[in-house]
Amino acid sequence: MDNCVFCGIAAGTIPSKKVYEDDKIVAFHDLNPQAPVHVLFVPKQHICCADKITEDNCDVVAHIFCTIPKVAAELGLTDGYRIVNNCGEHGCQTVKHLHFHLLGGTQLRGSMV
Ligand code: 5GP
Ligand code: ZN
């Protein structure tokens, strides 16, 4: 999709520090990390948010969740991590292309909000 930063990163037209890529997804370091490890997992297909996951496009979400443990191990997250998805206005989603934050590398705080 035009003017979508994560579509640009997925296509390679916008630079990023990639840690994983295949034909369906890409994972790269967040520009503004909130933890020692902060990686974003993004489908290459433009899906605007978690609210638009359907039976027709959910395979890529399963693929992301199958890939996260492999990448987490490569990044040394042996003591656990957090996966976060912000959806829509109340969820404070700022980039309108579905993504999952992988956060770790330290003891994270317990609060969800
Ligand atoms: P959201 O608030 O939508 O859940 O998260 C968007 C995330 O994308 C933020 O953590 C922000 O730092 C990150 N981000 C925004 N623009 C870019 C970019 O151009 N490159 C990278 N690597 N991360 C970005
Ligand atoms: Zn997009």
mmCIF file of C-alpha atoms and ligand atoms in Angstrom:
data_model
loop_
_atom_site.group_PDB
_atom_site.id
_atom_site.type_symbol
_atom_site.label_atom_id
_atom_site.label_comp_id
_atom_site.label_asym_id
_atom_site.label_seq_id
_atom_site.Cartn_x
_atom_site.Cartn_y
_atom_site.Cartn_z
ATOM 1 C CA MET A 1 0.000 0.000 0.000
ATOM 2 C CA ASP A 2 1.292 3.461 -0.913
ATOM 3 C CA ASN A 3 2.461 5.672 1.940
ATOM 4 C CA CYS A 4 2.656 2.754 4.384
ATOM 5 C CA VAL A 5 6.018 2.675 6.151
ATOM 6 C CA PHE A 6 5.879 -1.045 6.948
ATOM 7 C CA CYS A 7 4.925 -1.912 3.354
ATOM 8 C CA GLY A 8 8.018 0.101 2.390
ATOM 9 C CA ILE A 9 10.200 -1.805 4.862
ATOM 10 C CA ALA A 10 8.749 -5.127 3.673
ATOM 11 C CA ALA A 11 9.499 -4.163 0.062
ATOM 12 C CA GLY A 12 12.993 -2.955 0.959
ATOM 13 C CA THR A 13 12.378 0.585 -0.259
ATOM 14 C CA ILE A 14 12.602 1.923 3.309
ATOM 15 C CA PRO A 15 15.718 0.832 5.232
ATOM 16 C CA SER A 16 15.501 -1.194 8.430
ATOM 17 C CA LYS A 17 17.660 -3.458 10.556
ATOM 18 C CA LYS A 18 16.134 -6.807 9.629
ATOM 19 C CA VAL A 19 16.588 -9.839 11.862
ATOM 20 C CA TYR A 20 14.387 -12.226 9.850
ATOM 21 C CA GLU A 21 12.732 -12.337 6.441
ATOM 22 C CA ASP A 22 10.948 -14.882 4.284
ATOM 23 C CA ASP A 23 8.363 -14.688 1.517
ATOM 24 C CA LYS A 24 5.502 -13.870 3.913
ATOM 25 C CA ILE A 25 6.899 -11.822 6.811
ATOM 26 C CA VAL A 26 9.705 -9.586 7.933
ATOM 27 C CA ALA A 27 11.070 -8.808 11.402
ATOM 28 C CA PHE A 28 13.217 -5.785 12.164
ATOM 29 C CA HIS A 29 14.459 -3.701 15.076
ATOM 30 C CA ASP A 30 12.111 -0.954 16.247
ATOM 31 C CA LEU A 31 13.369 2.571 15.529
ATOM 32 C CA ASN A 32 12.549 3.652 19.086
ATOM 33 C CA PRO A 33 13.230 0.597 21.264
ATOM 34 C CA GLN A 34 11.338 0.262 24.538
ATOM 35 C CA ALA A 35 13.478 -2.641 25.798
ATOM 36 C CA PRO A 36 17.006 -3.977 25.118
ATOM 37 C CA VAL A 37 15.422 -6.182 22.449
ATOM 38 C CA HIS A 38 12.498 -4.639 20.588
ATOM 39 C CA VAL A 39 11.688 -6.248 17.265
ATOM 40 C CA LEU A 40 8.599 -5.825 15.092
ATOM 41 C CA PHE A 41 7.061 -8.761 13.184
ATOM 42 C CA VAL A 42 5.150 -7.652 10.124
ATOM 43 C CA PRO A 43 3.260 -9.494 7.389
ATOM 44 C CA LYS A 44 4.410 -8.439 3.919
ATOM 45 C CA GLN A 45 0.749 -8.306 2.935
ATOM 46 C CA HIS A 46 -0.871 -5.057 4.072
ATOM 47 C CA ILE A 47 -3.360 -5.792 6.850
ATOM 48 C CA CYS A 48 -4.193 -2.620 8.697
ATOM 49 C CA CYS A 49 -4.698 -3.985 12.198
ATOM 50 C CA ALA A 50 -5.602 -6.996 14.341
ATOM 51 C CA ASP A 51 -9.267 -6.111 13.949
ATOM 52 C CA LYS A 52 -8.993 -7.006 10.253
ATOM 53 C CA ILE A 53 -7.613 -10.522 10.765
ATOM 54 C CA THR A 54 -9.957 -12.984 9.062
ATOM 55 C CA GLU A 55 -10.146 -16.669 8.154
ATOM 56 C CA ASP A 56 -8.710 -15.656 4.772
ATOM 57 C CA ASN A 57 -5.579 -13.893 6.033
ATOM 58 C CA CYS A 58 -4.908 -15.483 9.442
ATOM 59 C CA ASP A 59 -2.310 -17.969 8.146
ATOM 60 C CA VAL A 60 0.314 -15.242 8.161
ATOM 61 C CA VAL A 61 -0.473 -14.465 11.806
ATOM 62 C CA ALA A 62 0.085 -18.111 12.734
ATOM 63 C CA HIS A 63 3.314 -17.999 10.751
ATOM 64 C CA ILE A 64 4.473 -14.954 12.709
ATOM 65 C CA PHE A 65 3.751 -16.711 16.006
ATOM 66 C CA CYS A 66 5.627 -19.828 14.833
ATOM 67 C CA THR A 67 8.618 -17.681 13.852
ATOM 68 C CA ILE A 68 8.808 -15.602 17.019
ATOM 69 C CA PRO A 69 10.309 -18.405 19.202
ATOM 70 C CA LYS A 70 13.049 -19.050 16.631
ATOM 71 C CA VAL A 71 13.989 -15.380 16.379
ATOM 72 C CA ALA A 72 13.703 -14.942 20.160
ATOM 73 C CA ALA A 73 16.188 -17.779 20.651
ATOM 74 C CA GLU A 74 18.570 -16.235 18.109
ATOM 75 C CA LEU A 75 18.345 -12.928 19.968
ATOM 76 C CA GLY A 76 19.146 -14.623 23.286
ATOM 77 C CA LEU A 77 15.760 -14.198 24.941
ATOM 78 C CA THR A 78 16.162 -17.336 27.046
ATOM 79 C CA ASP A 79 14.314 -15.951 30.085
ATOM 80 C CA GLY A 80 11.121 -15.001 28.294
ATOM 81 C CA TYR A 81 9.692 -12.032 26.511
ATOM 82 C CA ARG A 82 6.491 -10.160 25.783
ATOM 83 C CA ILE A 83 4.494 -10.022 22.548
ATOM 84 C CA VAL A 84 2.356 -6.906 22.132
ATOM 85 C CA ASN A 85 -0.145 -5.815 19.535
ATOM 86 C CA ASN A 86 -1.697 -2.353 19.632
ATOM 87 C CA CYS A 87 -4.976 -2.151 17.719
ATOM 88 C CA GLY A 88 -6.788 0.985 16.665
ATOM 89 C CA GLU A 89 -7.216 4.286 18.448
ATOM 90 C CA HIS A 90 -7.879 2.995 21.976
ATOM 91 C CA GLY A 91 -4.995 0.544 21.559
ATOM 92 C CA CYS A 92 -2.678 3.459 20.625
ATOM 93 C CA GLN A 93 -1.702 1.905 17.280
ATOM 94 C CA THR A 94 0.468 4.445 15.475
ATOM 95 C CA VAL A 95 1.477 2.510 12.330
ATOM 96 C CA LYS A 96 -1.616 1.246 10.537
ATOM 97 C CA HIS A 97 -0.043 -1.976 9.263
ATOM 98 C CA LEU A 98 -0.458 -5.046 11.462
ATOM 99 C CA HIS A 99 2.628 -5.729 13.585
ATOM 100 C CA PHE A 100 3.576 -7.577 16.724
ATOM 101 C CA HIS A 101 6.163 -6.171 19.114
ATOM 102 C CA LEU A 102 8.661 -8.640 20.589
ATOM 103 C CA LEU A 103 10.102 -7.115 23.754
ATOM 104 C CA GLY A 104 12.713 -8.607 26.030
ATOM 105 C CA GLY A 105 16.280 -8.681 27.213
ATOM 106 C CA THR A 106 15.404 -7.424 30.696
ATOM 107 C CA GLN A 107 12.831 -7.968 33.448
ATOM 108 C CA LEU A 108 9.725 -6.278 32.055
ATOM 109 C CA ARG A 109 7.190 -4.567 34.293
ATOM 110 C CA GLY A 110 4.009 -6.466 35.075
ATOM 111 C CA SER A 111 1.415 -3.882 34.102
ATOM 112 C CA MET A 112 -0.573 -4.444 30.917
ATOM 113 C CA VAL A 113 -1.843 -0.865 30.724
HETATM 114 P P1 5GP B 1 2.453 0.903 17.376
HETATM 115 O O1 5GP B 1 2.415 2.100 18.288
HETATM 116 O O2 5GP B 1 1.738 1.180 16.083
HETATM 117 O O3 5GP B 1 2.038 -0.362 18.041
HETATM 118 O O4 5GP B 1 3.986 0.680 17.049
HETATM 119 C C1 5GP B 1 4.640 1.240 15.972
HETATM 120 C C2 5GP B 1 6.118 1.051 16.205
HETATM 121 O O5 5GP B 1 6.775 1.261 14.990
HETATM 122 C C3 5GP B 1 6.709 2.024 17.222
HETATM 123 O O6 5GP B 1 7.321 1.285 18.266
HETATM 124 C C4 5GP B 1 7.716 2.821 16.405
HETATM 125 O O7 5GP B 1 8.891 3.119 17.119
HETATM 126 C C5 5GP B 1 7.999 1.910 15.226
HETATM 127 N N1 5GP B 1 8.323 2.581 13.997
HETATM 128 C C6 5GP B 1 7.654 3.606 13.407
HETATM 129 N N2 5GP B 1 8.226 3.954 12.256
HETATM 130 C C7 5GP B 1 9.291 3.118 12.089
HETATM 131 C C8 5GP B 1 10.282 2.980 11.060
HETATM 132 O O8 5GP B 1 10.306 3.687 10.054
HETATM 133 N N3 5GP B 1 11.229 2.025 11.237
HETATM 134 C C9 5GP B 1 11.235 1.204 12.342
HETATM 135 N N4 5GP B 1 12.195 0.289 12.424
HETATM 136 N N5 5GP B 1 10.294 1.301 13.332
HETATM 137 C C10 5GP B 1 9.360 2.252 13.189
HETATM 138 ZN ZN ZN B 2 1.328 -1.586 4.836
#
